[in-house]
mmCIF file of C-alpha atoms and ligand atoms in Angstrom:
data_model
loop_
_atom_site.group_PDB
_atom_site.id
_atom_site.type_symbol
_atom_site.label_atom_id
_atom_site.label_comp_id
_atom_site.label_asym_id
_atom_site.label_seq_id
_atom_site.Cartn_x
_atom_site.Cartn_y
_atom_site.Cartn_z
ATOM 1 C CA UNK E 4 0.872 -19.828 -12.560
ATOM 2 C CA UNK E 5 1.901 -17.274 -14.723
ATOM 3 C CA UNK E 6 2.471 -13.881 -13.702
ATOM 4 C CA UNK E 7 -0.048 -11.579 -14.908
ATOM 5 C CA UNK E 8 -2.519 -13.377 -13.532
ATOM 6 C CA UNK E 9 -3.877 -12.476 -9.599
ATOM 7 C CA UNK E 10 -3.578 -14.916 -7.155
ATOM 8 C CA UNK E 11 -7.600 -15.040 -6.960
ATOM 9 C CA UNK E 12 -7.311 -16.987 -10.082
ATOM 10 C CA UNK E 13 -4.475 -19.582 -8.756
ATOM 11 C CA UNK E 14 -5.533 -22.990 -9.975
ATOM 12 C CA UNK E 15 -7.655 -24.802 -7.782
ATOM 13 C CA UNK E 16 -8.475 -28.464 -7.977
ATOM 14 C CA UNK E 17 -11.420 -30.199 -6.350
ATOM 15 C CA UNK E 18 -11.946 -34.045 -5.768
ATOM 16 C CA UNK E 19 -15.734 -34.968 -6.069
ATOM 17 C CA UNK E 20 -15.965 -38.158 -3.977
ATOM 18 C CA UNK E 21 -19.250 -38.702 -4.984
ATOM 19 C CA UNK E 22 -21.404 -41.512 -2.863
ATOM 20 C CA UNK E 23 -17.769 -43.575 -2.487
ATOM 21 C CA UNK E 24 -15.153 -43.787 0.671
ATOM 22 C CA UNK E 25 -15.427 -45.762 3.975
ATOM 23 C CA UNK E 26 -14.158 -44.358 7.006
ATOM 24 C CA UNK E 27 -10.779 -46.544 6.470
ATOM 25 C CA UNK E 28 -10.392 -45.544 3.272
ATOM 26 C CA UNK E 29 -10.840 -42.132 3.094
ATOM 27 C CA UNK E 30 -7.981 -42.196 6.082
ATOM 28 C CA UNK E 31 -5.864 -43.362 3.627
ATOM 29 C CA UNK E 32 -7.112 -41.117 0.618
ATOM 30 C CA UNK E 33 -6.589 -37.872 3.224
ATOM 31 C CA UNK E 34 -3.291 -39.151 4.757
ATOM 32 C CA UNK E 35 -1.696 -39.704 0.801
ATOM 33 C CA UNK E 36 -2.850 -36.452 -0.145
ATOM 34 C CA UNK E 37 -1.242 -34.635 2.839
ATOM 35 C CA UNK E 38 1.731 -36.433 3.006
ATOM 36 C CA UNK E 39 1.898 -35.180 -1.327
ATOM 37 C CA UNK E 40 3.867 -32.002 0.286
ATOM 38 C CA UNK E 41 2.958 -28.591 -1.569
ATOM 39 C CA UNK E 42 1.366 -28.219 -4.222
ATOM 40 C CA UNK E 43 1.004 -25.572 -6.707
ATOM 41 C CA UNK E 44 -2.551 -24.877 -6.405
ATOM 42 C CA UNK E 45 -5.503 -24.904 -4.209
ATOM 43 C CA UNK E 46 -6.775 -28.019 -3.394
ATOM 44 C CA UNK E 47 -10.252 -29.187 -2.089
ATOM 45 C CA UNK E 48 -12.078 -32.284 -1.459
ATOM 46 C CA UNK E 49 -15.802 -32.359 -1.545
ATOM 47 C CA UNK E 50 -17.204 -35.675 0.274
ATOM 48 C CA UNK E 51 -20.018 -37.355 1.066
ATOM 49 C CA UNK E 52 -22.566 -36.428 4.415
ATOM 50 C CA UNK E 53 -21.187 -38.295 6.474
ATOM 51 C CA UNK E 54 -17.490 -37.944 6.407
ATOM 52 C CA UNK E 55 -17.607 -33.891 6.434
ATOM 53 C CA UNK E 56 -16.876 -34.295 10.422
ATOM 54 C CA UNK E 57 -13.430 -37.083 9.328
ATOM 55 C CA UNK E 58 -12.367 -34.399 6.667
ATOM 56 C CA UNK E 59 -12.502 -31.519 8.453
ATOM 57 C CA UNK E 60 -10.733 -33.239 11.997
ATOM 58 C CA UNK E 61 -7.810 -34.939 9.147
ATOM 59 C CA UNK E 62 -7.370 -31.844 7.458
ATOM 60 C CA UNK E 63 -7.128 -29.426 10.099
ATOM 61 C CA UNK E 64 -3.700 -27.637 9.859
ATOM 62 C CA UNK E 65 -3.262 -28.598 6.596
ATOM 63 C CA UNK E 66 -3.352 -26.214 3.407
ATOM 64 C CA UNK E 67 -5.782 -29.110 1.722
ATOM 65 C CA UNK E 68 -9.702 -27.492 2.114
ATOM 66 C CA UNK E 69 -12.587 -29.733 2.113
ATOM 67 C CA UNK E 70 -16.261 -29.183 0.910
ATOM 68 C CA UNK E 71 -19.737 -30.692 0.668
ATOM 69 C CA UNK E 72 -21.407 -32.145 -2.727
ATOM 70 C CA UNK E 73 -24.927 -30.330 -2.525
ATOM 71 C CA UNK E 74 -26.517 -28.019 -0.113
ATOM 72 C CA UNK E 75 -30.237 -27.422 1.116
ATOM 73 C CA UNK E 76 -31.906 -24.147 -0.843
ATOM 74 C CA UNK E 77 -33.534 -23.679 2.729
ATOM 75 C CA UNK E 78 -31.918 -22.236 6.090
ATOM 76 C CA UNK E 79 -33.918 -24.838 8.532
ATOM 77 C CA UNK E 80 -36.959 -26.775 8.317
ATOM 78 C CA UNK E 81 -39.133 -30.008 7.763
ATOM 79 C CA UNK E 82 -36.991 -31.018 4.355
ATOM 80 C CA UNK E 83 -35.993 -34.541 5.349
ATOM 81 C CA UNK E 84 -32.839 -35.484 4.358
ATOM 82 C CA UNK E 85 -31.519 -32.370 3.716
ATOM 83 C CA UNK E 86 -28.648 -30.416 5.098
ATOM 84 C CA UNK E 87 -28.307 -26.960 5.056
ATOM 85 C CA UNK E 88 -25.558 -24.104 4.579
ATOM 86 C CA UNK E 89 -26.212 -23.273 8.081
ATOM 87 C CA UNK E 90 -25.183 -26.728 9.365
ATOM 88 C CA UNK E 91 -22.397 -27.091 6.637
ATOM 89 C CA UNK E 92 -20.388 -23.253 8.085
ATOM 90 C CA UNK E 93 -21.166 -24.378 11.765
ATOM 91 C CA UNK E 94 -17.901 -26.453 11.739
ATOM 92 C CA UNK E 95 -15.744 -24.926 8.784
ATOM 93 C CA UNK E 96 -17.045 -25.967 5.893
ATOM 94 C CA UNK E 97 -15.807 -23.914 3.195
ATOM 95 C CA UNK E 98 -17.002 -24.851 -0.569
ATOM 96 C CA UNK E 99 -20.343 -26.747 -1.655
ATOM 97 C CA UNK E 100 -20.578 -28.412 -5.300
ATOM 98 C CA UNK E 101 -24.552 -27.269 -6.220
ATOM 99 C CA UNK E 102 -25.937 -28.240 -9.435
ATOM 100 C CA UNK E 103 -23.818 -31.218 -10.504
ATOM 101 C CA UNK E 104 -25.168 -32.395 -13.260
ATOM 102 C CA UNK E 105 -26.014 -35.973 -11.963
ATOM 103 C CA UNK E 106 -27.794 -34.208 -9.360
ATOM 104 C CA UNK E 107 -30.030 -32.440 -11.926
ATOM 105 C CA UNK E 108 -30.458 -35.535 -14.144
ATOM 106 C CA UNK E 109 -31.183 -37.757 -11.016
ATOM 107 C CA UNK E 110 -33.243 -35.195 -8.744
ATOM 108 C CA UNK E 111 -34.400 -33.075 -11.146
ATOM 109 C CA UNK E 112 -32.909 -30.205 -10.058
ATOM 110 C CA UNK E 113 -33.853 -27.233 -11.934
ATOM 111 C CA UNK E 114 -31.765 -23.850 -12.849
ATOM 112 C CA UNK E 115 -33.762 -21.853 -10.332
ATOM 113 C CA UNK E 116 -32.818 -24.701 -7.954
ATOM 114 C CA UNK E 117 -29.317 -24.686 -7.986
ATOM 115 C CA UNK E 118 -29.422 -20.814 -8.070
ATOM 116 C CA UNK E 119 -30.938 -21.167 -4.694
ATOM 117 C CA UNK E 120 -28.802 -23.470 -3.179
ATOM 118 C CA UNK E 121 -25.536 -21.122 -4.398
ATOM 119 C CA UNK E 122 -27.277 -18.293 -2.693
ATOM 120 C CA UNK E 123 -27.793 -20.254 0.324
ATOM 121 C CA UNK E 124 -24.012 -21.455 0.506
ATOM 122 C CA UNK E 125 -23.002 -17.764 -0.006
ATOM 123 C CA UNK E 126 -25.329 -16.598 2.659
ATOM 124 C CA UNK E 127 -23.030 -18.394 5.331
ATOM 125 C CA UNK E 128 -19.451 -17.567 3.302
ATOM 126 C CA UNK E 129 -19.262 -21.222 1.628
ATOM 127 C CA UNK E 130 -18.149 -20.872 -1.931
ATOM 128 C CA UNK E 131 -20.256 -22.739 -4.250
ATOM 129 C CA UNK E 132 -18.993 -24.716 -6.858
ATOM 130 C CA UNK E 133 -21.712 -24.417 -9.666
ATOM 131 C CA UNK E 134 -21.834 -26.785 -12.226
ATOM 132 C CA UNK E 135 -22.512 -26.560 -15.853
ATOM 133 C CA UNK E 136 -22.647 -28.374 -18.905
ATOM 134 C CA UNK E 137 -24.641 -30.080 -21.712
ATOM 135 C CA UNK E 138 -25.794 -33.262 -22.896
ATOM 136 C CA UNK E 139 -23.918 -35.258 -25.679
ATOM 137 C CA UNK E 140 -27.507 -35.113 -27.243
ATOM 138 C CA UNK E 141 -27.887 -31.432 -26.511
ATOM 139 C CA UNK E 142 -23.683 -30.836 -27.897
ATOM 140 C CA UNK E 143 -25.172 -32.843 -30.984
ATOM 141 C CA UNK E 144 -27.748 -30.206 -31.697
ATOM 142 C CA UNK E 145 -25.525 -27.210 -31.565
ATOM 143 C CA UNK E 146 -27.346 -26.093 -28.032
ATOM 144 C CA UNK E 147 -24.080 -26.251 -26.250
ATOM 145 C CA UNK E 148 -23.797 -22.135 -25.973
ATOM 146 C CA UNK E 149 -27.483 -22.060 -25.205
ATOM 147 C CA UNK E 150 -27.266 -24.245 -22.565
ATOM 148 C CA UNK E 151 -24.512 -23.557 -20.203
ATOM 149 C CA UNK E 152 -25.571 -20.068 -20.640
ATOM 150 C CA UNK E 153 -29.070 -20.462 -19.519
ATOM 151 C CA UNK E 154 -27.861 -21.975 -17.024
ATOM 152 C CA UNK E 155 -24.988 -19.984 -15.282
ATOM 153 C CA UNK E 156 -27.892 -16.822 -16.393
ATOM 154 C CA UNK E 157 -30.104 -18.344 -13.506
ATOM 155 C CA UNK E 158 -27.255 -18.268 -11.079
ATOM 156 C CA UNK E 159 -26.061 -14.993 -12.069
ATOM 157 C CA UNK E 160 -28.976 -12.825 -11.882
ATOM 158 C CA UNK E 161 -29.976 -14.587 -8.156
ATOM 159 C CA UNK E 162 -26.940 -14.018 -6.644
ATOM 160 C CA UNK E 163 -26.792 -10.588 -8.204
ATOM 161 C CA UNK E 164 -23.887 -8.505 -6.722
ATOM 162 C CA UNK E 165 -22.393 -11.520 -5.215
ATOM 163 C CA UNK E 166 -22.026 -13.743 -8.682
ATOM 164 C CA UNK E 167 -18.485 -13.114 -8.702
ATOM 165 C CA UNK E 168 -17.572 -15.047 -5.017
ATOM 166 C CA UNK E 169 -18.751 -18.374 -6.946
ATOM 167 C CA UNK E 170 -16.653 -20.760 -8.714
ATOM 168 C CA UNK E 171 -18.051 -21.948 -11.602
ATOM 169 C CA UNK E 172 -17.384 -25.582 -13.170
ATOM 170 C CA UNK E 173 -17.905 -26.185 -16.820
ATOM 171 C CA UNK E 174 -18.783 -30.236 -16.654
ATOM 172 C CA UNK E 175 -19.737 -31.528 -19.992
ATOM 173 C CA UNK E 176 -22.223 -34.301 -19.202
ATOM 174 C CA UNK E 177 -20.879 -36.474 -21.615
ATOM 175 C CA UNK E 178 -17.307 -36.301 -20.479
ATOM 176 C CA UNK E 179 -18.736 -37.082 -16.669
ATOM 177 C CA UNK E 180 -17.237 -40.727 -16.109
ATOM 178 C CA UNK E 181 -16.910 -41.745 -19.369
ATOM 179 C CA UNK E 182 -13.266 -41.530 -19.717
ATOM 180 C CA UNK E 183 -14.376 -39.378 -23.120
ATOM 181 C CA UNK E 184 -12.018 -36.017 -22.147
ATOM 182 C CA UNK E 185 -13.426 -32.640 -23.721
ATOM 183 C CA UNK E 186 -10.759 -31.455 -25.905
ATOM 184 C CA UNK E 187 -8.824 -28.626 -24.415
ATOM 185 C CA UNK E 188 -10.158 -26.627 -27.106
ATOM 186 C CA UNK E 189 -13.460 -27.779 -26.645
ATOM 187 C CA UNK E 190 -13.125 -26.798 -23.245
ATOM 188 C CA UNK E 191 -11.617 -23.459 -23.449
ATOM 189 C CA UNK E 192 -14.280 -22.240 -26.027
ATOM 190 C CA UNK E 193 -16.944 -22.679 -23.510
ATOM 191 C CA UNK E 194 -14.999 -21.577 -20.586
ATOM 192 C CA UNK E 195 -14.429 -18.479 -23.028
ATOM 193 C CA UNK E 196 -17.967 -18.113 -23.374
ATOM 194 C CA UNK E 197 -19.059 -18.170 -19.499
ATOM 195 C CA UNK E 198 -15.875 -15.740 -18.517
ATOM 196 C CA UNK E 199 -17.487 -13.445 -21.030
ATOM 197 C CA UNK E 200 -20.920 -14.246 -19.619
ATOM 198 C CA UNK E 201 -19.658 -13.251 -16.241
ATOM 199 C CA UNK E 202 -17.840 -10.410 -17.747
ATOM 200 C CA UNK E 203 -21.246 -8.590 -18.351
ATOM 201 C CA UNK E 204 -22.805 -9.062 -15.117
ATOM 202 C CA UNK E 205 -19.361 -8.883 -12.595
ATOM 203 C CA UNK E 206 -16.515 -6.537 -12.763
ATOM 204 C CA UNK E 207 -14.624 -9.694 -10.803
ATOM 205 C CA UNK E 208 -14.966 -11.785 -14.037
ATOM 206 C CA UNK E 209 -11.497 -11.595 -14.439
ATOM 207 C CA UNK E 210 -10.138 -13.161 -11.379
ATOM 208 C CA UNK E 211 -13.152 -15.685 -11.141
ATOM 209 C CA UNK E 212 -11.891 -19.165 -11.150
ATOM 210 C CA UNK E 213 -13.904 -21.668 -13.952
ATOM 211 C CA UNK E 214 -13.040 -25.491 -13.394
ATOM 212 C CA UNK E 215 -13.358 -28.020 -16.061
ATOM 213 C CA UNK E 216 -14.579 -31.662 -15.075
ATOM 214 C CA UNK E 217 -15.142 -34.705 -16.929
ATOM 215 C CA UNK E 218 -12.859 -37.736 -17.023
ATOM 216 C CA UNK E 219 -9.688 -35.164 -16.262
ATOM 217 C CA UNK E 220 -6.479 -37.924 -15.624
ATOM 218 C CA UNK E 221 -3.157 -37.487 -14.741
ATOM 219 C CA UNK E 222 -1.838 -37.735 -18.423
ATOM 220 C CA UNK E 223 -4.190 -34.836 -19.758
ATOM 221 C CA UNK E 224 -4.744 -32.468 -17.147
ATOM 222 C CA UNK E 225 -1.526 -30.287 -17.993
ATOM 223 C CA UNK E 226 -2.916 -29.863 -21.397
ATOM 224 C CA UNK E 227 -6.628 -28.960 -20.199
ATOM 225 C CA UNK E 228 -5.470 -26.376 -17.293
ATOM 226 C CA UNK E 229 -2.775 -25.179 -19.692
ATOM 227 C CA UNK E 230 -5.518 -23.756 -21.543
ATOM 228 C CA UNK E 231 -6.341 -19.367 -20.806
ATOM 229 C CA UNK E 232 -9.666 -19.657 -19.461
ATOM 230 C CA UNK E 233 -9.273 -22.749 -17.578
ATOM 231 C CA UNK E 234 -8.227 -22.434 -13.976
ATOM 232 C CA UNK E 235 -8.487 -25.638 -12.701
ATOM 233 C CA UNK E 236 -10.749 -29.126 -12.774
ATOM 234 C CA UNK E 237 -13.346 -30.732 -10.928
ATOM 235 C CA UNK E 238 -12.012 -34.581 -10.542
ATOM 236 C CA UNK E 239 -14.146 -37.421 -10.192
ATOM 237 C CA UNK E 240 -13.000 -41.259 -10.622
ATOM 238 C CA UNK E 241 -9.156 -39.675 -10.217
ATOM 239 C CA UNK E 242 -9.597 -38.048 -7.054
ATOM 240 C CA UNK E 243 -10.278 -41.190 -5.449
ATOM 241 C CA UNK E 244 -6.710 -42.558 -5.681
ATOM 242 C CA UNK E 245 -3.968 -40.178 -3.734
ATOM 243 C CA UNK E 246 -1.124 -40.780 -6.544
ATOM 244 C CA UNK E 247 -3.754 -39.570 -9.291
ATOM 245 C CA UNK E 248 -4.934 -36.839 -7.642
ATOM 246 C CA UNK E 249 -1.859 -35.371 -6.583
ATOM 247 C CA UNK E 250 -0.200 -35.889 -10.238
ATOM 248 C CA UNK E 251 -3.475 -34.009 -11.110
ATOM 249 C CA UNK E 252 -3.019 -30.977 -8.934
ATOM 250 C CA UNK E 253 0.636 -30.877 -10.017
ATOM 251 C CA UNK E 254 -0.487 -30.646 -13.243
ATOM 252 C CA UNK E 255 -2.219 -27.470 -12.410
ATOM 253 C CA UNK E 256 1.824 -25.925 -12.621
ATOM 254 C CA UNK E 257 1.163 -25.454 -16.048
ATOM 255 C CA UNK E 258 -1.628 -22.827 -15.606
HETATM 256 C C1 LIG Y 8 -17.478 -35.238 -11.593
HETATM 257 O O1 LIG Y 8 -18.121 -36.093 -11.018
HETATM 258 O O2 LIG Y 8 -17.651 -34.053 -11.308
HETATM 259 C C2 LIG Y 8 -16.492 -35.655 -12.593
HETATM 260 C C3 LIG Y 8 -15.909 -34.752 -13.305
HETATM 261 O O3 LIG Y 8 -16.290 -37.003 -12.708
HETATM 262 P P1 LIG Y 8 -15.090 -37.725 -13.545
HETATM 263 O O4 LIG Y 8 -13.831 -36.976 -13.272
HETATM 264 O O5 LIG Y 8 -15.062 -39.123 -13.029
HETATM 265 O O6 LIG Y 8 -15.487 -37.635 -14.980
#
């Protein structure tokens, strides 16, 4: 990390397990990642449901923080299926991916949606992770400024004094998976563009921490969180093998 920047904007670096892990192997995932030793930035895993309660028993003591992928937009209730912030904070839970963007291709999640469910994580002091980004077809068509923007706009203006406690994740859809990296270039424009975004509505803009995510790999990670605006990634397919991960969040030295 280099030295003028605050230690609000040390690198973090989030695994996404998505809908993958058994309780077997996610001992092993946890158990390579903690016996990785320090590392030089904040590290989270975000797992499925049902293996919240195995993260946060194998973690415990550990400097390694662990998070949910979604959270309900409602406190309690008749929404089947859902869980809520409430239920996430009553054992520890401490960051909650909203708005990823297979979520809002999938579920149809809209901007006022995800808004809601970063409020709601807030509400019980989980940090949201909020996810951006735009289409290949949408990148194609020049909308790429219009897009994340509308979208972190909806966030900002419903979390209102709070929009600087959120993290925000800059996910170009058509890097998600594909193994098709964003340039770090490409990457730091648009994180450019939502740090100046946040600028205008926070005075904590500065020390905010933006992730990138899509197809982020041991062997171009340094070069992506290298980058000025970038202060970390959101890992998918990597974070799901310890040795990649942890090459991954060593990367993050070069921040
Ligand atoms: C993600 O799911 O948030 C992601 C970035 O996936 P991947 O790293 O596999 O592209």
């Amino acid at each position: 990390m280099s030295a003028q920047l605050s230690d609000s904007r040390r690198p973090l670096v989030v695994g996404n397990w998505k809908m993958h892990g058994s309780h077997a192997a996610n001992e092993q995932l946890l158990e390579g990642l903690k016996s990785a030793g320090p590392l030089p930035c904040e590290v989270a895993v975000c797992v499925p449901f049902p293996y919240l309660a195995q993260a946060a028993e194998r973690l415990a003591r550990s400097a390694i923080a662990w998070g949910a992928q979604d959270c309900s937009a409602h406190e309690q209730g008749a929404f089947t299926g859902e869980v809520s912030a409430p239920m996430l904070a009553d054992f520890g839970c401490r960051y909650a991916i909203v708005g990823h963007s297979e979520r809002r291709a999938l579920h149809g999640e809209s901007d006022q949606l995800v808004a809601d469910k970063a409020k709601a994580a807030l509400a019980k002091g989980i940090t949201p992770i909020v996810c951006v980004g735009e289409t290949l077809a949408q990148r194609e068509a020049g909308e790429t400024e219009s897009v994340v923007k509308r979208q972190l706009s909806a966030v900002i203006h419903t979390l209102a004094h709070c929009a600087g406690e959120m993290v925000v994740a800059y996910e170009p859809v058509w890097a998600i998976g594909t193994g098709r990296t964003a340039t770090p270039e490409q990457a730091q424009a648009v994180h450019a563009l939502l740090r100046a975004q946040l600028a205008a509505a926070t005075p904590r803009a500065a020390q905010m921490k933006l992730l990138y995510g899509g197809s982020v790999k041991p062997d171009n990670a340094a070069q992506l969180f290298g980058q000025p605006d970038i202060d970390g990634g959101l890992i998918g397919g990597a974070s799901l093998k310890a040795a990649d991960f942890v090459a991954i969040c060593r990367a993050a030295a070069n921040h």
